[in-house]
Amino acid sequence: MELTIVYDNEAWLSGLRPDWGFSCLIQGKGLPTILFDTGAQGQILLSNMDKLNIDPRSIEIVFISHGHFDHTGGLAAFLKVNSHVQVVVPYSLRGLQVAGKVIPVRDKHEIQNGLFSTGELESIEQSLVIQTEKGCLIVLGCSHPGVEAILQASAGLGRPFALVGGLHGFHQFEILEPLELICPTHCTRYRKELERLYPEKYVDGGAGKTIAF
């Protein structure tokens, strides 16, 4: 399985445009091709996808973590290219008028075999949980409900081994000790502290970065 960051505040590869927001592509054997969030601007999203040789029409599921513009702003432009995609949204966005099939999620939900939403936590945000042979990969938008709440919501699905995404002002660093990989992106405030505490687990993000699991 591979996760490629398409949209982030910083660029990992030259030629890609950084911008405030987050989006990543997830591909793996037995998994649908997933676009997690869509960044803030459709032009940047599609341009970065093109430079990464990602065909928007290959995406089967768009997973929206929460309704803030820096995670949904690129959705309309994306849907003009791929109008047949399945869009999984938190329940608070259930009235979203988009092309394709919209699936609003309130509680913990199995999207497909081995692919779960934590459910909408604190009435604002859902996270994506993917079961792998190593354990569970958890992909986050901004962690508004708190990382501890997200980890608790994924309990029962398997041992969390990797966390990728925005952590906002999270500073309960000790709860990340059991993880094997941490890739803080986008809105994470305490990246340097995480890198210092967990140098063997820490992975830099940035648009164009690919992580293999």
mmCIF file of C-alpha atoms in Angstrom, residues 17-123:
data_model
loop_
_atom_site.group_PDB
_atom_site.id
_atom_site.type_symbol
_atom_site.label_atom_id
_atom_site.label_comp_id
_atom_site.label_asym_id
_atom_site.label_seq_id
_atom_site.Cartn_x
_atom_site.Cartn_y
_atom_site.Cartn_z
ATOM 1 C CA ARG A 17 2.596 23.877 -5.410
ATOM 2 C CA PRO A 18 2.301 24.089 -1.620
ATOM 3 C CA ASP A 19 -0.823 25.664 -0.147
ATOM 4 C CA TRP A 20 -2.726 25.695 3.135
ATOM 5 C CA GLY A 21 -4.742 22.479 3.081
ATOM 6 C CA PHE A 22 -4.431 18.732 2.836
ATOM 7 C CA SER A 23 -5.129 15.893 0.438
ATOM 8 C CA CYS A 24 -3.561 12.495 -0.101
ATOM 9 C CA LEU A 25 -3.986 9.511 -2.391
ATOM 10 C CA ILE A 26 -4.176 5.973 -0.989
ATOM 11 C CA GLN A 27 -3.657 2.905 -3.161
ATOM 12 C CA GLY A 28 -3.208 -0.708 -2.213
ATOM 13 C CA LYS A 29 -3.943 -4.298 -3.110
ATOM 14 C CA GLY A 30 -7.573 -5.060 -2.357
ATOM 15 C CA LEU A 31 -8.384 -1.399 -1.710
ATOM 16 C CA PRO A 32 -10.317 1.075 -3.846
ATOM 17 C CA THR A 33 -8.274 4.087 -4.952
ATOM 18 C CA ILE A 34 -9.028 6.761 -2.361
ATOM 19 C CA LEU A 35 -8.552 10.519 -2.361
ATOM 20 C CA PHE A 36 -8.570 11.717 1.243
ATOM 21 C CA ASP A 37 -9.712 15.366 1.336
ATOM 22 C CA THR A 38 -9.264 17.768 -1.574
ATOM 23 C CA GLY A 39 -7.231 20.713 -0.310
ATOM 24 C CA ALA A 40 -8.350 24.325 -0.620
ATOM 25 C CA GLN A 41 -8.067 25.077 -4.337
ATOM 26 C CA GLY A 42 -9.097 22.842 -7.189
ATOM 27 C CA GLN A 43 -6.545 24.275 -9.592
ATOM 28 C CA ILE A 44 -3.673 23.395 -7.264
ATOM 29 C CA LEU A 45 -5.121 19.960 -6.473
ATOM 30 C CA LEU A 46 -5.504 18.997 -10.128
ATOM 31 C CA SER A 47 -2.158 20.509 -11.104
ATOM 32 C CA ASN A 48 -0.324 18.571 -8.406
ATOM 33 C CA MET A 49 -2.164 15.386 -9.363
ATOM 34 C CA ASP A 50 -1.140 15.882 -12.991
ATOM 35 C CA LYS A 51 2.518 16.390 -12.052
ATOM 36 C CA LEU A 52 2.375 13.239 -9.929
ATOM 37 C CA ASN A 53 0.840 11.301 -12.854
ATOM 38 C CA ILE A 54 -2.353 10.686 -10.911
ATOM 39 C CA ASP A 55 -5.418 10.389 -13.128
ATOM 40 C CA PRO A 56 -8.431 11.898 -11.283
ATOM 41 C CA ARG A 57 -10.675 9.484 -13.175
ATOM 42 C CA SER A 58 -8.939 6.562 -11.427
ATOM 43 C CA ILE A 59 -10.258 7.681 -8.026
ATOM 44 C CA GLU A 60 -13.077 5.487 -6.727
ATOM 45 C CA ILE A 61 -13.741 7.087 -3.334
ATOM 46 C CA VAL A 62 -13.315 10.636 -2.065
ATOM 47 C CA PHE A 63 -13.207 10.668 1.731
ATOM 48 C CA ILE A 64 -13.891 14.092 3.275
ATOM 49 C CA SER A 65 -12.695 14.425 6.863
ATOM 50 C CA HIS A 66 -14.586 17.631 7.708
ATOM 51 C CA GLY A 67 -16.216 20.641 6.114
ATOM 52 C CA HIS A 68 -13.484 23.272 6.445
ATOM 53 C CA PHE A 69 -12.501 24.941 3.167
ATOM 54 C CA ASP A 70 -8.884 23.731 3.275
ATOM 55 C CA HIS A 71 -10.154 20.144 3.032
ATOM 56 C CA THR A 72 -13.146 20.575 0.700
ATOM 57 C CA GLY A 73 -12.191 23.514 -1.524
ATOM 58 C CA GLY A 74 -10.906 21.353 -4.349
ATOM 59 C CA LEU A 75 -13.928 19.032 -4.437
ATOM 60 C CA ALA A 76 -16.026 20.917 -7.001
ATOM 61 C CA ALA A 77 -13.160 21.108 -9.513
ATOM 62 C CA PHE A 78 -12.325 17.449 -8.957
ATOM 63 C CA LEU A 79 -15.938 16.382 -9.571
ATOM 64 C CA LYS A 80 -15.950 18.176 -12.910
ATOM 65 C CA VAL A 81 -13.305 15.663 -13.991
ATOM 66 C CA ASN A 82 -14.698 12.625 -12.169
ATOM 67 C CA SER A 83 -18.435 12.822 -11.529
ATOM 68 C CA HIS A 84 -18.932 9.100 -10.828
ATOM 69 C CA VAL A 85 -16.894 8.877 -7.662
ATOM 70 C CA GLN A 86 -18.318 7.842 -4.286
ATOM 71 C CA VAL A 87 -18.055 10.711 -1.764
ATOM 72 C CA VAL A 88 -17.929 9.751 1.931
ATOM 73 C CA VAL A 89 -18.671 12.741 4.149
ATOM 74 C CA PRO A 90 -19.263 13.356 7.870
ATOM 75 C CA TYR A 91 -22.939 13.480 8.762
ATOM 76 C CA SER A 92 -22.912 17.261 9.246
ATOM 77 C CA LEU A 93 -22.283 17.570 5.481
ATOM 78 C CA ARG A 94 -25.162 15.280 4.524
ATOM 79 C CA GLY A 95 -26.832 18.061 2.488
ATOM 80 C CA LEU A 96 -23.791 18.424 0.238
ATOM 81 C CA GLN A 97 -24.965 18.710 -3.358
ATOM 82 C CA VAL A 98 -22.335 17.029 -5.504
ATOM 83 C CA ALA A 99 -22.176 14.671 -8.421
ATOM 84 C CA GLY A 100 -21.665 11.013 -7.682
ATOM 85 C CA LYS A 101 -22.949 9.037 -4.733
ATOM 86 C CA VAL A 102 -22.778 10.805 -1.357
ATOM 87 C CA ILE A 103 -22.526 8.661 1.772
ATOM 88 C CA PRO A 104 -23.018 10.620 5.030
ATOM 89 C CA VAL A 105 -21.435 8.941 8.053
ATOM 90 C CA ARG A 106 -22.499 9.544 11.639
ATOM 91 C CA ASP A 107 -21.192 6.504 13.528
ATOM 92 C CA LYS A 108 -18.298 4.102 13.015
ATOM 93 C CA HIS A 109 -18.818 2.701 9.540
ATOM 94 C CA GLU A 110 -17.240 0.032 7.331
ATOM 95 C CA ILE A 111 -16.962 1.554 3.865
ATOM 96 C CA GLN A 112 -15.557 -1.601 2.328
ATOM 97 C CA ASN A 113 -13.745 -4.638 3.654
ATOM 98 C CA GLY A 114 -10.849 -3.376 5.770
ATOM 99 C CA LEU A 115 -11.715 0.299 5.222
ATOM 100 C CA PHE A 116 -13.477 2.226 7.989
ATOM 101 C CA SER A 117 -14.586 5.646 9.121
ATOM 102 C CA THR A 118 -14.268 6.402 12.823
ATOM 103 C CA GLY A 119 -17.631 8.111 12.521
ATOM 104 C CA GLU A 120 -18.095 11.838 12.951
ATOM 105 C CA LEU A 121 -16.504 12.795 16.283
ATOM 106 C CA GLU A 122 -17.537 15.920 18.198
ATOM 107 C CA SER A 123 -19.990 16.656 15.342
#
